[in-house]
mmCIF file with all atom_site columns, C-alpha atoms in Angstrom:
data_model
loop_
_atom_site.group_PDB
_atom_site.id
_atom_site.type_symbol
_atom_site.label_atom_id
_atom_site.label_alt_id
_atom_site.label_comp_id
_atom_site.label_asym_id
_atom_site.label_entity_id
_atom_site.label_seq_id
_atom_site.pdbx_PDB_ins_code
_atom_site.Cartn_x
_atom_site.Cartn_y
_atom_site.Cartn_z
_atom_site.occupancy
_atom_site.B_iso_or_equiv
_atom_site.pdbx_formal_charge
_atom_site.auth_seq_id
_atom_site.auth_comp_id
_atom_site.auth_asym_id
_atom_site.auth_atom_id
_atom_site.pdbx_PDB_model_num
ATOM 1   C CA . UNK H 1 1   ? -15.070 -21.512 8.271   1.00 41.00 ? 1   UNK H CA 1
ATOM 2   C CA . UNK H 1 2   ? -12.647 -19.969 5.921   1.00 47.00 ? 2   UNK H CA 1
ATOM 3   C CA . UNK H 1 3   ? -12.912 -18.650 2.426   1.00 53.00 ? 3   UNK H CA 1
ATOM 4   C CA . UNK H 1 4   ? -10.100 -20.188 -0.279  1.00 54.00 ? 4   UNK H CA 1
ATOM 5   C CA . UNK H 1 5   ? -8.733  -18.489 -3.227  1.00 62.00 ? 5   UNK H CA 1
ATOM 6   C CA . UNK H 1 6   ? -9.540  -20.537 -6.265  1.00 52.00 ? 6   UNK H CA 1
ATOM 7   C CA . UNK H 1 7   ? -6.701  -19.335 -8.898  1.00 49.00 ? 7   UNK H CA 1
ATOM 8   C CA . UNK H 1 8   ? -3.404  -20.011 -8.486  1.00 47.00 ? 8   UNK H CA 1
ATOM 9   C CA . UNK H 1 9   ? -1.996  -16.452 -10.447 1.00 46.00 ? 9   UNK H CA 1
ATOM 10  C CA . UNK H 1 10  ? -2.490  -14.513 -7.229  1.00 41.00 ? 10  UNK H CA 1
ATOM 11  C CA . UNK H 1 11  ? 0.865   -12.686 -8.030  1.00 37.00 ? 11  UNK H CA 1
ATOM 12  C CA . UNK H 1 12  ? 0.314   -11.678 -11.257 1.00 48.00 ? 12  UNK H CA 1
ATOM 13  C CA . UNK H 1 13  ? -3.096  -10.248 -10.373 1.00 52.00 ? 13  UNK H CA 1
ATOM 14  C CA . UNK H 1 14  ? -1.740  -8.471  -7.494  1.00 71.00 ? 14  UNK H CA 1
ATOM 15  C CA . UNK H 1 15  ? 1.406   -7.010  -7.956  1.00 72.00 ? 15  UNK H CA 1
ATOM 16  C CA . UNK H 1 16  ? 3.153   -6.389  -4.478  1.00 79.00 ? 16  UNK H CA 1
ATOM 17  C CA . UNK H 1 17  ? 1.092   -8.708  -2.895  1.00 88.00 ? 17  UNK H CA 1
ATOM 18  C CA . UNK H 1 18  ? 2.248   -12.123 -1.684  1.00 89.00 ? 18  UNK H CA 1
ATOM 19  C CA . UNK H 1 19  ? 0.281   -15.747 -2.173  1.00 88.00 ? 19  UNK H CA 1
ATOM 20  C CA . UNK H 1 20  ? 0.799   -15.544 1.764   1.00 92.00 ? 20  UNK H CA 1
ATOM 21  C CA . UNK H 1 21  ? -0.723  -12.495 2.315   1.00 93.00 ? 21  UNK H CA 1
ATOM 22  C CA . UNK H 1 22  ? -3.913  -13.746 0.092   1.00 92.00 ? 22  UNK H CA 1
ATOM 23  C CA . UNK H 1 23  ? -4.071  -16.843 1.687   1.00 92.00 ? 23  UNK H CA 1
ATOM 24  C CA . UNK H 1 24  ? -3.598  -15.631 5.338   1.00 94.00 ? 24  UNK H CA 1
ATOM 25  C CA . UNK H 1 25  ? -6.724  -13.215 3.976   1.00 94.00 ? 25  UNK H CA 1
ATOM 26  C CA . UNK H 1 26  ? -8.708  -16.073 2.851   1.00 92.00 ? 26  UNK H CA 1
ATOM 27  C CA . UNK H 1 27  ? -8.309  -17.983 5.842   1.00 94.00 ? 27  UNK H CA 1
ATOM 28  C CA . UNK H 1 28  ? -9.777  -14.999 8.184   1.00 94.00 ? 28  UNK H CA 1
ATOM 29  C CA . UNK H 1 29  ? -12.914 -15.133 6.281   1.00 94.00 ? 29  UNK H CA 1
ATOM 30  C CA . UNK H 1 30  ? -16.000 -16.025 5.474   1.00 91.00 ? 30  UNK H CA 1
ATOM 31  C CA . UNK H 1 31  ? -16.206 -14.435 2.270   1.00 90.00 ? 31  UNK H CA 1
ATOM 32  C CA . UNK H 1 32  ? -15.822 -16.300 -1.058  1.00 91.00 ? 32  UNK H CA 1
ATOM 33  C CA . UNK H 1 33  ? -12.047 -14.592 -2.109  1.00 93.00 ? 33  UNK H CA 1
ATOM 34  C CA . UNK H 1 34  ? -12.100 -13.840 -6.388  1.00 94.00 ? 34  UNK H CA 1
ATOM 35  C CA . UNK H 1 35  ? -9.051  -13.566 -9.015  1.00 92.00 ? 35  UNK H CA 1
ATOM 36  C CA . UNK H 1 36  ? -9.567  -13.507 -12.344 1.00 88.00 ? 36  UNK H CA 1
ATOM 37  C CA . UNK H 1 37  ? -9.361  -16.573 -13.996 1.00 88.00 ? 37  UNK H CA 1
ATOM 38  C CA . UNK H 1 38  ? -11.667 -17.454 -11.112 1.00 90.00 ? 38  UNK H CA 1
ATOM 39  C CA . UNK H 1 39  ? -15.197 -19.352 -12.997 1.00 91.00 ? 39  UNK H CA 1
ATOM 40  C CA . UNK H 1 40  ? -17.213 -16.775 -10.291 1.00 93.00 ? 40  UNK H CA 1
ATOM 41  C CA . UNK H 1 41  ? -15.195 -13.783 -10.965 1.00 94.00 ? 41  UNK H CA 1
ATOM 42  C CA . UNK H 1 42  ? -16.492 -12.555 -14.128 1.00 93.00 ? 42  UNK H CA 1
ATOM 43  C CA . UNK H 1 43  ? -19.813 -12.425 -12.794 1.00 92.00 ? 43  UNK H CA 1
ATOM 44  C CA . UNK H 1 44  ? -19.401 -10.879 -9.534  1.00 92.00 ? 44  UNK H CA 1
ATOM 45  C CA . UNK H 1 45  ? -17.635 -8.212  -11.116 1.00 94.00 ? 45  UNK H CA 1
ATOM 46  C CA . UNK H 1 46  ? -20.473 -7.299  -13.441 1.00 92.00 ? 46  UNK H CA 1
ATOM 47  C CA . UNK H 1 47  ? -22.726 -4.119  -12.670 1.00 91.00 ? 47  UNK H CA 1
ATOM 48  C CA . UNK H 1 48  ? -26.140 -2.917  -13.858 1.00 89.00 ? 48  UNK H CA 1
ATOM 49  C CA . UNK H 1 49  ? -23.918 -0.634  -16.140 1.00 91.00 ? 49  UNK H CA 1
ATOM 50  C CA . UNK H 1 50  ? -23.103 -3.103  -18.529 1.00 89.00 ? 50  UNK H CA 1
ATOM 51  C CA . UNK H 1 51  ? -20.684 -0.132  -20.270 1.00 91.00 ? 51  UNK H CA 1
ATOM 52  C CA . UNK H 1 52  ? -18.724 -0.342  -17.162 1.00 89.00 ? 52  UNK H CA 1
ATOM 53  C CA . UNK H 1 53  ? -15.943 -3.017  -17.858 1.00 93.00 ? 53  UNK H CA 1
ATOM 54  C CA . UNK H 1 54  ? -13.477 -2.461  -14.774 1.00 94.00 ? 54  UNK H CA 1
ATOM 55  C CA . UNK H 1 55  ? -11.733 -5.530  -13.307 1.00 95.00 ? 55  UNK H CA 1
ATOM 56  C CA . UNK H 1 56  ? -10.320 -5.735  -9.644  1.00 95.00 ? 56  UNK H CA 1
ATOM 57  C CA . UNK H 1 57  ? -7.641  -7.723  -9.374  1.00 93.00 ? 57  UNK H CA 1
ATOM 58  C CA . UNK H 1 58  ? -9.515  -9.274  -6.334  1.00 94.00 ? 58  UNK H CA 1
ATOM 59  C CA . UNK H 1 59  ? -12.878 -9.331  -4.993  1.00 96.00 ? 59  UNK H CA 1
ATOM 60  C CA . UNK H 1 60  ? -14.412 -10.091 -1.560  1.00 96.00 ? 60  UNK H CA 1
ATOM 61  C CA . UNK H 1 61  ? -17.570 -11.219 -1.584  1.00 95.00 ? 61  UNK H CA 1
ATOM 62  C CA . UNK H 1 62  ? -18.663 -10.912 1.939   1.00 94.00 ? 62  UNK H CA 1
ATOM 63  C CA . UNK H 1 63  ? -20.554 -12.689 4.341   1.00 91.00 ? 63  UNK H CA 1
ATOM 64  C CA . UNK H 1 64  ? -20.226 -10.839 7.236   1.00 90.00 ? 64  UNK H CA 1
ATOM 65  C CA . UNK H 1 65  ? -19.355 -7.303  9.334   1.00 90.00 ? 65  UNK H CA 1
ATOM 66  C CA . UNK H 1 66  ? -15.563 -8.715  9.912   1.00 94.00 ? 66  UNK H CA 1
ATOM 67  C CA . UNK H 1 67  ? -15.481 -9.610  6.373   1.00 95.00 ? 67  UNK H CA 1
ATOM 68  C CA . UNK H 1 68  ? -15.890 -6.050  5.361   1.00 95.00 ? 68  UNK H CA 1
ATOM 69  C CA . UNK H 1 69  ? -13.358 -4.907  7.905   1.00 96.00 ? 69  UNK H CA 1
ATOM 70  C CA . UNK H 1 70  ? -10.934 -7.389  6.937   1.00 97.00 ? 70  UNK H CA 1
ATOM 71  C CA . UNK H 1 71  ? -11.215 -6.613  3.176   1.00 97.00 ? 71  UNK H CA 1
ATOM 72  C CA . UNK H 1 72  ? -10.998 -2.709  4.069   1.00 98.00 ? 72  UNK H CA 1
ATOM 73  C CA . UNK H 1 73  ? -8.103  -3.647  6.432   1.00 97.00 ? 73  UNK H CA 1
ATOM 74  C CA . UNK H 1 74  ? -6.214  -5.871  3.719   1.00 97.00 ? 74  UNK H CA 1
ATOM 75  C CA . UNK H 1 75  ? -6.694  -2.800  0.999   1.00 97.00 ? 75  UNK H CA 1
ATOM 76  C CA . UNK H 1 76  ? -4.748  -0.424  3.479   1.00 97.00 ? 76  UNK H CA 1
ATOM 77  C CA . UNK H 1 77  ? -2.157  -2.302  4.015   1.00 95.00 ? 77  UNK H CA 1
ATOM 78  C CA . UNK H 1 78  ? -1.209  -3.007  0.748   1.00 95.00 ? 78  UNK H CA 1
ATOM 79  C CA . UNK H 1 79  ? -2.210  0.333   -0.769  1.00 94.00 ? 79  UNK H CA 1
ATOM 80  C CA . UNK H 1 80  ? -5.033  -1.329  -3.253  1.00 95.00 ? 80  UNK H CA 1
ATOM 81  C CA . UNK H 1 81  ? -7.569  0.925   -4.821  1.00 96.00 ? 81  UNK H CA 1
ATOM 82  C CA . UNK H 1 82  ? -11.093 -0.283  -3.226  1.00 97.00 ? 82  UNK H CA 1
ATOM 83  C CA . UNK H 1 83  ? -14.409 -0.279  -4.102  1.00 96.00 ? 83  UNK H CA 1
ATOM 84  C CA . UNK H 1 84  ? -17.378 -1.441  -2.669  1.00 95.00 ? 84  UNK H CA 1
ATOM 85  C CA . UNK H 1 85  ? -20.364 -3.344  -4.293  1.00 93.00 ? 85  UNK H CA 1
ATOM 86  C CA . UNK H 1 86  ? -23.910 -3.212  -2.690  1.00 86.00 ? 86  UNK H CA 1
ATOM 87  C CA . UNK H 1 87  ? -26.636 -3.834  -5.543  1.00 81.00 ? 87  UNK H CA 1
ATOM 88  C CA . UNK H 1 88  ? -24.299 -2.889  -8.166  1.00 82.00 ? 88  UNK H CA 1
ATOM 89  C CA . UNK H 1 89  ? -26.717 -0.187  -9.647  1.00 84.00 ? 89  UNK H CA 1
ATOM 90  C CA . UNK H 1 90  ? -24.414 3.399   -9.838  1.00 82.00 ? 90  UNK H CA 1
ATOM 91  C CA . UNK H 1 91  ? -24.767 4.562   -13.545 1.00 85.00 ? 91  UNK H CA 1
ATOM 92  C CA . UNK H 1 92  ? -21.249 5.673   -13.068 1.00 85.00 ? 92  UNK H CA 1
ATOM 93  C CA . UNK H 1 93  ? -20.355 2.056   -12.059 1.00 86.00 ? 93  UNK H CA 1
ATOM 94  C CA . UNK H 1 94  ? -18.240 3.079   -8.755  1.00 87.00 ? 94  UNK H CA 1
ATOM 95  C CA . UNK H 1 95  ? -18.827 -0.015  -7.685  1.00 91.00 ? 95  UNK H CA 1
ATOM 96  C CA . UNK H 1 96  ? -16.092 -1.667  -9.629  1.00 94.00 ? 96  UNK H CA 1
ATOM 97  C CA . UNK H 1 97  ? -12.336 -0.548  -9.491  1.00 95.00 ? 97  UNK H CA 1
ATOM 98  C CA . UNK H 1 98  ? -9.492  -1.283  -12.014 1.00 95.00 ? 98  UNK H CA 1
ATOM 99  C CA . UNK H 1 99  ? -6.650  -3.199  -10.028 1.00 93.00 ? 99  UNK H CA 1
ATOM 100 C CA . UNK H 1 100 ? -7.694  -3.270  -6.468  1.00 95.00 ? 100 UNK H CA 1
ATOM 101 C CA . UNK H 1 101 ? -9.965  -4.783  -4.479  1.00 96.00 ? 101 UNK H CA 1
ATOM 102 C CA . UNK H 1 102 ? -13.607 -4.846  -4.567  1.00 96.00 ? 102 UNK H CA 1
ATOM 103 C CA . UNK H 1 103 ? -15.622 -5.609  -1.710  1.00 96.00 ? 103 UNK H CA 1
ATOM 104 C CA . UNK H 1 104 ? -19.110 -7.167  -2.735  1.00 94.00 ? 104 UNK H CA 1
ATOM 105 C CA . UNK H 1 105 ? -21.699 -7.112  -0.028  1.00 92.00 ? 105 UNK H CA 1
ATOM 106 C CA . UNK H 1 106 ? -24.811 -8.426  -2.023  1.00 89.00 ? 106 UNK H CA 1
ATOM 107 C CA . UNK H 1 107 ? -24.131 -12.016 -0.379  1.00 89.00 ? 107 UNK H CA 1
ATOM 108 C CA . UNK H 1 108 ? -25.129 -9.938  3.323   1.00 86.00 ? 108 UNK H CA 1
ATOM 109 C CA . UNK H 1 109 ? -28.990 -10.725 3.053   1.00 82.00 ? 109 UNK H CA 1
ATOM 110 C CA . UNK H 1 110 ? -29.374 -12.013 6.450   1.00 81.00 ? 110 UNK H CA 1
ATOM 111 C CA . UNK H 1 111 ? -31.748 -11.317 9.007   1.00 85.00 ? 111 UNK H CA 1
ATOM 112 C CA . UNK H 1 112 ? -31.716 -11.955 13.020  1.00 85.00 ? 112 UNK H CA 1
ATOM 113 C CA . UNK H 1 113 ? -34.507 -11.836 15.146  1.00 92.00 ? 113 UNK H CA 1
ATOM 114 C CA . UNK H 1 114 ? -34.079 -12.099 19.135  1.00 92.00 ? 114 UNK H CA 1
ATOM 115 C CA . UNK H 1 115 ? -37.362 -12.234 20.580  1.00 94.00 ? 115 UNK H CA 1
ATOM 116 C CA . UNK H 1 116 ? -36.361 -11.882 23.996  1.00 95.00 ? 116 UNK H CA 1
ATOM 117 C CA . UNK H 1 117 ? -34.417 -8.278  23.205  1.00 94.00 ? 117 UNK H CA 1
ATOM 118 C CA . UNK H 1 118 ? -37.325 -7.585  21.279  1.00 93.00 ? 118 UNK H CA 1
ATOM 119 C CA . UNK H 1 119 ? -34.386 -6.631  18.502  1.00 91.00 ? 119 UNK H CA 1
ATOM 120 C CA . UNK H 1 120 ? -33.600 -7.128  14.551  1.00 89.00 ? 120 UNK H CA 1
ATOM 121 C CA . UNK H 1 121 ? -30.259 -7.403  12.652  1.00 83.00 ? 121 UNK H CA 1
ATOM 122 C CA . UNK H 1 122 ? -30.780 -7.020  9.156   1.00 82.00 ? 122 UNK H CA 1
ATOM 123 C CA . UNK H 1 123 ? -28.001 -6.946  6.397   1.00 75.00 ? 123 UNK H CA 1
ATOM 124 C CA . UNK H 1 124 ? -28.799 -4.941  3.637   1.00 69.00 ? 124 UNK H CA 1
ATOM 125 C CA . UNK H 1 125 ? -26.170 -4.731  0.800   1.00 60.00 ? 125 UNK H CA 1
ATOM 126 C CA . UNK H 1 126 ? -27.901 -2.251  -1.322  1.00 56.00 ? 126 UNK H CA 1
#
């Protein structure tokens, strides 16, 4: 399954960045993929801090491990600020950066149990 990027101003949010570079991201994830203008974005980039009023110009909100690598990897190669989002509760709200990309990991709340290994995966986002 791959994510989709709901707003069509990817290049205004993202200077330097091509629609083809978001949408070959999208399509190796999971994750929900955010620009502003996106209905989901303005909440996902809120924080406990409600004085904190940073906006990344994209946010990952990820389901899984590769997910966070790809979002990490993406941010590298196109030199974007990044910041990542567990609970959202740092007073000093580095959770949220201005113009790059924010990974949000609160969607990672699953849990795997294999009896047989007598072994537990749990995601914990923060």
């Amino acid at each position: 399954m791959s994510a989709s990027i709901a707003n069509d101003r990817g290049r205004e949010e993202l200077p330097g960045v091509s629609r083809r570079a978001l949408d070959e991201l999208a399509a190796r994830l999971r994750a929900q993929v955010l620009l502003a203008g996106d209905c989901r974005y303005e909440n996902a980039r809120r924080v406990f801090n409600a004085m904190i009023d940073r906006r990344p110009a994209l946010i990952v909100r990820c389901a899984t491990a590769q997910d966070v690598i790809e979002g990490v990897n993406f941010a590298r190669e196109h030199d974007l600020p990044l910041s990542v989002k567990g609970g959202g509760h740092s007073v000093a709200g580095n959770a949220v950066c201005d113009d790059g990309l924010m990974l949000d990991l609160s969607p990672m709340k699953g849990c795997n149990v294999d009896p047989a290994r007598r072994a537990a995966t749990v995601q914990a986002p923060g």
